[in-house]
XYZ file of C-alpha atoms in Angstrom:
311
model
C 4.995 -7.868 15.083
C 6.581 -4.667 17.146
C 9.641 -5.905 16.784
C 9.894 -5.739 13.195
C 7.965 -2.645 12.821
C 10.529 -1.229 15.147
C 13.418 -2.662 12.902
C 11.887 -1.116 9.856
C 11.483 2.342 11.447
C 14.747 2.746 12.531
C 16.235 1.201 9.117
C 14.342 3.664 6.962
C 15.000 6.505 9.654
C 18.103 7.477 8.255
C 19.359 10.097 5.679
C 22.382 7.392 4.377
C 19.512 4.632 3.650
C 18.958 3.389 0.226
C 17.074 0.856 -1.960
C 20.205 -1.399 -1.739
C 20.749 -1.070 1.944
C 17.307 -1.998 2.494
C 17.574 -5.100 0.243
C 20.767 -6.310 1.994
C 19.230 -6.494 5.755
C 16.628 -8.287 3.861
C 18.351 -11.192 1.680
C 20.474 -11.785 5.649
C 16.910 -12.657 7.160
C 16.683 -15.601 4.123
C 14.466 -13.695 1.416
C 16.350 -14.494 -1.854
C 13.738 -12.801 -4.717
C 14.594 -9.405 -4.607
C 14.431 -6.322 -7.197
C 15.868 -2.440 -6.835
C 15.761 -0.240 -9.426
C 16.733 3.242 -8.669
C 15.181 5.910 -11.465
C 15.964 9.548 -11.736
C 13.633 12.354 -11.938
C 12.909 16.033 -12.230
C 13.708 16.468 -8.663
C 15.784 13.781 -7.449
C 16.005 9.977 -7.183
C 14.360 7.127 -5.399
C 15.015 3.346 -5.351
C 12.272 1.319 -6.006
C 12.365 -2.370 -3.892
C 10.063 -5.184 -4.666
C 10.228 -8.446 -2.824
C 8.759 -11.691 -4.012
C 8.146 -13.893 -1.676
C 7.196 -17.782 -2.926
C 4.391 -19.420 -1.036
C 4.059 -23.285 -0.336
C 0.952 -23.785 -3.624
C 1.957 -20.289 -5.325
C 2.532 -19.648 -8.827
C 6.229 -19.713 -8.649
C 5.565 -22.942 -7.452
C 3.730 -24.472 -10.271
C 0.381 -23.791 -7.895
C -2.253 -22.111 -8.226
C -2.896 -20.491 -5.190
C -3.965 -16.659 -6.064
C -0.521 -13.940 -5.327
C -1.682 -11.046 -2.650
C 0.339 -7.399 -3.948
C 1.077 -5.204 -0.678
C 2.241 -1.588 -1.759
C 3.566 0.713 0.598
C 2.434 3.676 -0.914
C 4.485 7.459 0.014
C 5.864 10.059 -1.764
C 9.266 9.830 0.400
C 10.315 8.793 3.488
C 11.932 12.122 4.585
C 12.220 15.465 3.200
C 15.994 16.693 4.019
C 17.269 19.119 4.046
C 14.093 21.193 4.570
C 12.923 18.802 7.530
C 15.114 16.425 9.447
C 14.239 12.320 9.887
C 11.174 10.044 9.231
C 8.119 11.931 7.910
C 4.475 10.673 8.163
C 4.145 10.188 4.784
C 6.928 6.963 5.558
C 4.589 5.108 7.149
C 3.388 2.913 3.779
C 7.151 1.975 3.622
C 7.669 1.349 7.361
C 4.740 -0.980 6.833
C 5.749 -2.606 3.592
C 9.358 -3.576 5.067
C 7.851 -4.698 8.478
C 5.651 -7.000 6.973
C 8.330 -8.386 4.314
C 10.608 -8.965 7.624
C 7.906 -10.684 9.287
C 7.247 -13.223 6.472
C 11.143 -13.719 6.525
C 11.142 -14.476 10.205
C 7.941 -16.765 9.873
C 9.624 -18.578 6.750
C 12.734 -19.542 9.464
C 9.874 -20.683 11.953
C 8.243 -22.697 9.450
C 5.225 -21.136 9.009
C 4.887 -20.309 4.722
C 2.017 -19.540 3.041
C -0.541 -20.523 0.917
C 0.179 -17.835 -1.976
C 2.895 -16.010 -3.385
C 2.900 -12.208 -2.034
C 4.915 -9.483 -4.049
C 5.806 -6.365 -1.569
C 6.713 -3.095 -2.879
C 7.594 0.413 -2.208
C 10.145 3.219 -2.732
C 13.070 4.654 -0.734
C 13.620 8.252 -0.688
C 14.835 10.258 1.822
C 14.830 13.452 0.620
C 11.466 14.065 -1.446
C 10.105 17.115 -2.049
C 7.227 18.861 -0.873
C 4.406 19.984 -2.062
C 1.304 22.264 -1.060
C -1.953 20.799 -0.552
C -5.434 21.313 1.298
C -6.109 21.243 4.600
C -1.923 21.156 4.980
C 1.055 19.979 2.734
C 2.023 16.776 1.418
C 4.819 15.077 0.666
C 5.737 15.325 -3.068
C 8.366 13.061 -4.966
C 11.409 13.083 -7.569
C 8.780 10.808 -9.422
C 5.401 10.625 -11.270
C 2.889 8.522 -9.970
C 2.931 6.299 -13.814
C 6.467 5.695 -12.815
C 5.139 4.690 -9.217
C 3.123 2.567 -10.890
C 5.003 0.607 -13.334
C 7.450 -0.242 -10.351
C 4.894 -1.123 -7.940
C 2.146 -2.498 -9.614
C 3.053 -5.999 -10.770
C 1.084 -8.065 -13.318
C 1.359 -10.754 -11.557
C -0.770 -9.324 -8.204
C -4.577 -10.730 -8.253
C -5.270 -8.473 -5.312
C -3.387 -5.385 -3.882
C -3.329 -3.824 -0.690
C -2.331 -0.206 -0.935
C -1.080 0.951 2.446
C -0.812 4.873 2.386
C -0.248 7.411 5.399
C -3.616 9.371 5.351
C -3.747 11.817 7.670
C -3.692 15.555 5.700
C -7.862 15.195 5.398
C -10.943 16.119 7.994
C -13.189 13.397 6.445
C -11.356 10.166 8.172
C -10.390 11.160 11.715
C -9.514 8.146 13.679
C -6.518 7.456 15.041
C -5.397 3.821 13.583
C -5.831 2.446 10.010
C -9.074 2.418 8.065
C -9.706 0.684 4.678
C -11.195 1.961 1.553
C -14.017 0.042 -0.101
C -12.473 -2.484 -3.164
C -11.944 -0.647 -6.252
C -11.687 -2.439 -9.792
C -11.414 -1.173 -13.077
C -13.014 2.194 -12.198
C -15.682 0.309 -10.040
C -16.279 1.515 -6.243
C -17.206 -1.491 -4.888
C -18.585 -3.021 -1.679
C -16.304 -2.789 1.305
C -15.542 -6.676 1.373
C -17.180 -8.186 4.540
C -13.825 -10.944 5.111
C -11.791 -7.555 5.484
C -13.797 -6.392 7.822
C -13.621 -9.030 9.648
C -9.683 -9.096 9.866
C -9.910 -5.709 10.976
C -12.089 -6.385 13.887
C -10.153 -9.260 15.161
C -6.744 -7.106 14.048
C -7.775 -4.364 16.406
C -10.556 -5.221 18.402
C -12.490 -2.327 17.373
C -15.274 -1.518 14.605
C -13.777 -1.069 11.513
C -13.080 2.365 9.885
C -14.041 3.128 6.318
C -12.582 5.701 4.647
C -14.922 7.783 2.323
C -13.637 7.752 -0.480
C -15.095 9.911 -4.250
C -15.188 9.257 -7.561
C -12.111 11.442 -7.887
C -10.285 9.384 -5.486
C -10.025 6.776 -8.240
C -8.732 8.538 -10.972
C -5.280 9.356 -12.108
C -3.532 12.144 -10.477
C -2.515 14.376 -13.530
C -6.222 15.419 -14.481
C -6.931 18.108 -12.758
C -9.082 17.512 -9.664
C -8.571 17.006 -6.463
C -7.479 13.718 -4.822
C -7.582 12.404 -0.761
C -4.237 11.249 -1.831
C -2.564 8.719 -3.509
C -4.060 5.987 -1.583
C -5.629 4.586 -4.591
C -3.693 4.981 -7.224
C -2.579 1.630 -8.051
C -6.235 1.078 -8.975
C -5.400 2.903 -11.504
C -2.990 0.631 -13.264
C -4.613 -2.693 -12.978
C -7.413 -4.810 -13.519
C -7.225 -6.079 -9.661
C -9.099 -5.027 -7.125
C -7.552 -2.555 -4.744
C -8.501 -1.988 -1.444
C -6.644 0.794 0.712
C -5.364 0.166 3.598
C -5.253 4.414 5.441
C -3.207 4.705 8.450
C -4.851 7.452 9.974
C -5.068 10.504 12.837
C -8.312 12.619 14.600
C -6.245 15.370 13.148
C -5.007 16.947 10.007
C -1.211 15.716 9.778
C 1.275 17.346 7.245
C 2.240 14.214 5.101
C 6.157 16.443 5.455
C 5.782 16.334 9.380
C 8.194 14.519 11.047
C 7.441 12.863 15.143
C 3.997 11.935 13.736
C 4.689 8.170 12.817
C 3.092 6.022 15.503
C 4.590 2.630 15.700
C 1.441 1.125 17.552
C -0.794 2.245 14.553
C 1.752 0.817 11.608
C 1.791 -2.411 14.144
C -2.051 -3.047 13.357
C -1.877 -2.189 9.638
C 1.413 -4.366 8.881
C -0.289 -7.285 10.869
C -3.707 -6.554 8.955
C -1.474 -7.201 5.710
C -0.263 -10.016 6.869
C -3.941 -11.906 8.380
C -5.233 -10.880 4.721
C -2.318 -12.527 2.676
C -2.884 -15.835 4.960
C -6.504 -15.754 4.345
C -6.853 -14.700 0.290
C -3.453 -17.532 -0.256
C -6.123 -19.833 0.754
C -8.818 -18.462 -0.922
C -10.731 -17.214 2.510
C -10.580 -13.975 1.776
C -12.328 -12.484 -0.880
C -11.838 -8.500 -1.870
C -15.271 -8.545 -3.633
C -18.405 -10.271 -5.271
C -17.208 -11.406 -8.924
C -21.133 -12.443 -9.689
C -21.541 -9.074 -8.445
C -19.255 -7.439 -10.446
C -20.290 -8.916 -13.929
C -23.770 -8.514 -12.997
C -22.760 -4.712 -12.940
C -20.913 -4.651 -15.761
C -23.238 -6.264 -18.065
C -26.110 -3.666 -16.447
C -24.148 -0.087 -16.772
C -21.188 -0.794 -18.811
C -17.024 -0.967 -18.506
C -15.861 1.952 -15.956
C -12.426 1.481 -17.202
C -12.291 5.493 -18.251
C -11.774 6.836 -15.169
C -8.511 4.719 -14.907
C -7.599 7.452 -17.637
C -7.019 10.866 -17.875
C -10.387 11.359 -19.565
C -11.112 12.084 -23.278
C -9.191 12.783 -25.706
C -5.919 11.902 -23.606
């Protein structure tokens, strides 16, 4: 799917682009179900886009086939006036609209899935930065509760959290990685099905990204987070899995020439093996024996999808 990763960079590569704009090229490839809301804050604006796409036995079919939640996770796409075009940190959006133009162009060629899949992600391109260790990030006119109250929908039984996640020395690959699944303030198992895609997806081992304990919990408290690769964990009872597009090197999240279409290629078409598989119910993110079994041992880990005690 070059070709639509291609489209997506250069649609999003532009200082003129907006929510709306991105919606438009959309509904003329044939995908009708469409939301933008653009919200104001502290230091600017963004438009938030979420695209609902219907599959053949989803819910918005009267099925019952389980709905797959891809987030293209960024603080903004570019950082203007202070740098000039597509930053790194655009990659999660790149992805997100790639993929959503892909399932428009396999819609036309009659190939629909299984499942319902909601896509969603912001469009801002001129977020802030911001510093951060071992080099900046991208920041944004937003908090991450807004990010997710417009990204996370209720109606996602599984989310893939795509995130540029190169400003680190623990994950240095050059690619995409995925996190183990993370639900309701469980780490989990890395799910064996998603390793698999990734294998056949790249032709590699997979990467795992290490992720902590304070990884998982809500930016706002205090500590220090990888990045914001799992925050929609955060804001759901689904399990999460991130999906890290990565580098060998520390990469400023504000640095612009760093995207790599090749690398976005793999991750958008990893998104889109996974929502053909989990439609069907082939792909599972983890163990739900498992998971009660752990539950009824050590107890709810729902906390640390808070800001701790007391807030």
């Amino acid at each position: 799917m070059m070709k639509q990763v291609i489209e997506a960079y250069e649609l999003l590569d532009s200082a003129y682009i907006t929510g709306e704009k991105v919606a438009e090229i959309l509904k003329e490839r044939g995908l009708e179900n469409i939301e933008v809301h653009r919200i104001k804050g502290e230091k600017g604006s963004t438009d938030f886009i979420k695209i609902v796409i219907p599959g053949k036995n989803g819910k918005l079919s009267g099925g019952n086939a389980p709905t797959l939640g891809i987030i293209g996770r960024l603080g903004g796409i570019g950082a203007r006036p202070e740098m000039i075009g597509l930053v790194s940190d655009a990659d999660g959006a790149v992805t997100a609209v790639a993929v959503a133009l892909k399932f428009a162009d396999m819609r036309k060629k009659g190939d629909v899935l299984d499942g319902d899949v909601i896509i969603s992600t912001h469009i801002c391109p001129n977020a802030p930065t911001q510093p951060h260790d071992p080099v900046p990030f991208m920041g944004s006119p937003v908090d991450i509760a807004t990010m997710n109250k417009y990204e996370v929908d209720p109606r996602m039984d599984a989310i893939l959290s795509v995130d540029t996640t190169k400003g680190n020395r623990i994950i240095n690959v050059r690619g995409f990685a995925i996190t183990p699944t993370v639900k309701e303030g469980w780490i989990l198992r890395i799910s064996d099905d998603l390793l698999d895609i990734v294998q056949y997806v790249t032709g590699k081992l997979p990467a795992v990204v290490p992720i902590t304990m304070q990884d998982i919990t809500p930016y706002g408290n205090g500590v220090y987070h990888l990045n914001s690769l799992l925050q929609p964990a955060t804001a759901t009872a689904a399990p999460v899995v991130g999906v890290a597009i990565t580098s060998e090197v520390p990469v400023p999240g504000c640095a612009t020439g760093a995207s790599h279409v090749v690398d976005i290629e793999q991750a958008a078409r990893f998104c889109i093996e996974v929502a053909k598989g989990f439609g069907r119910g082939k792909v599972k993110f983890y163990d739900e024996g498992e998971f009660k079994r752990l539950v009824e041992l050590y107890g709810s880990m729902h906390h640390l999808q808070t800001l701790g005690r007391g807030k």
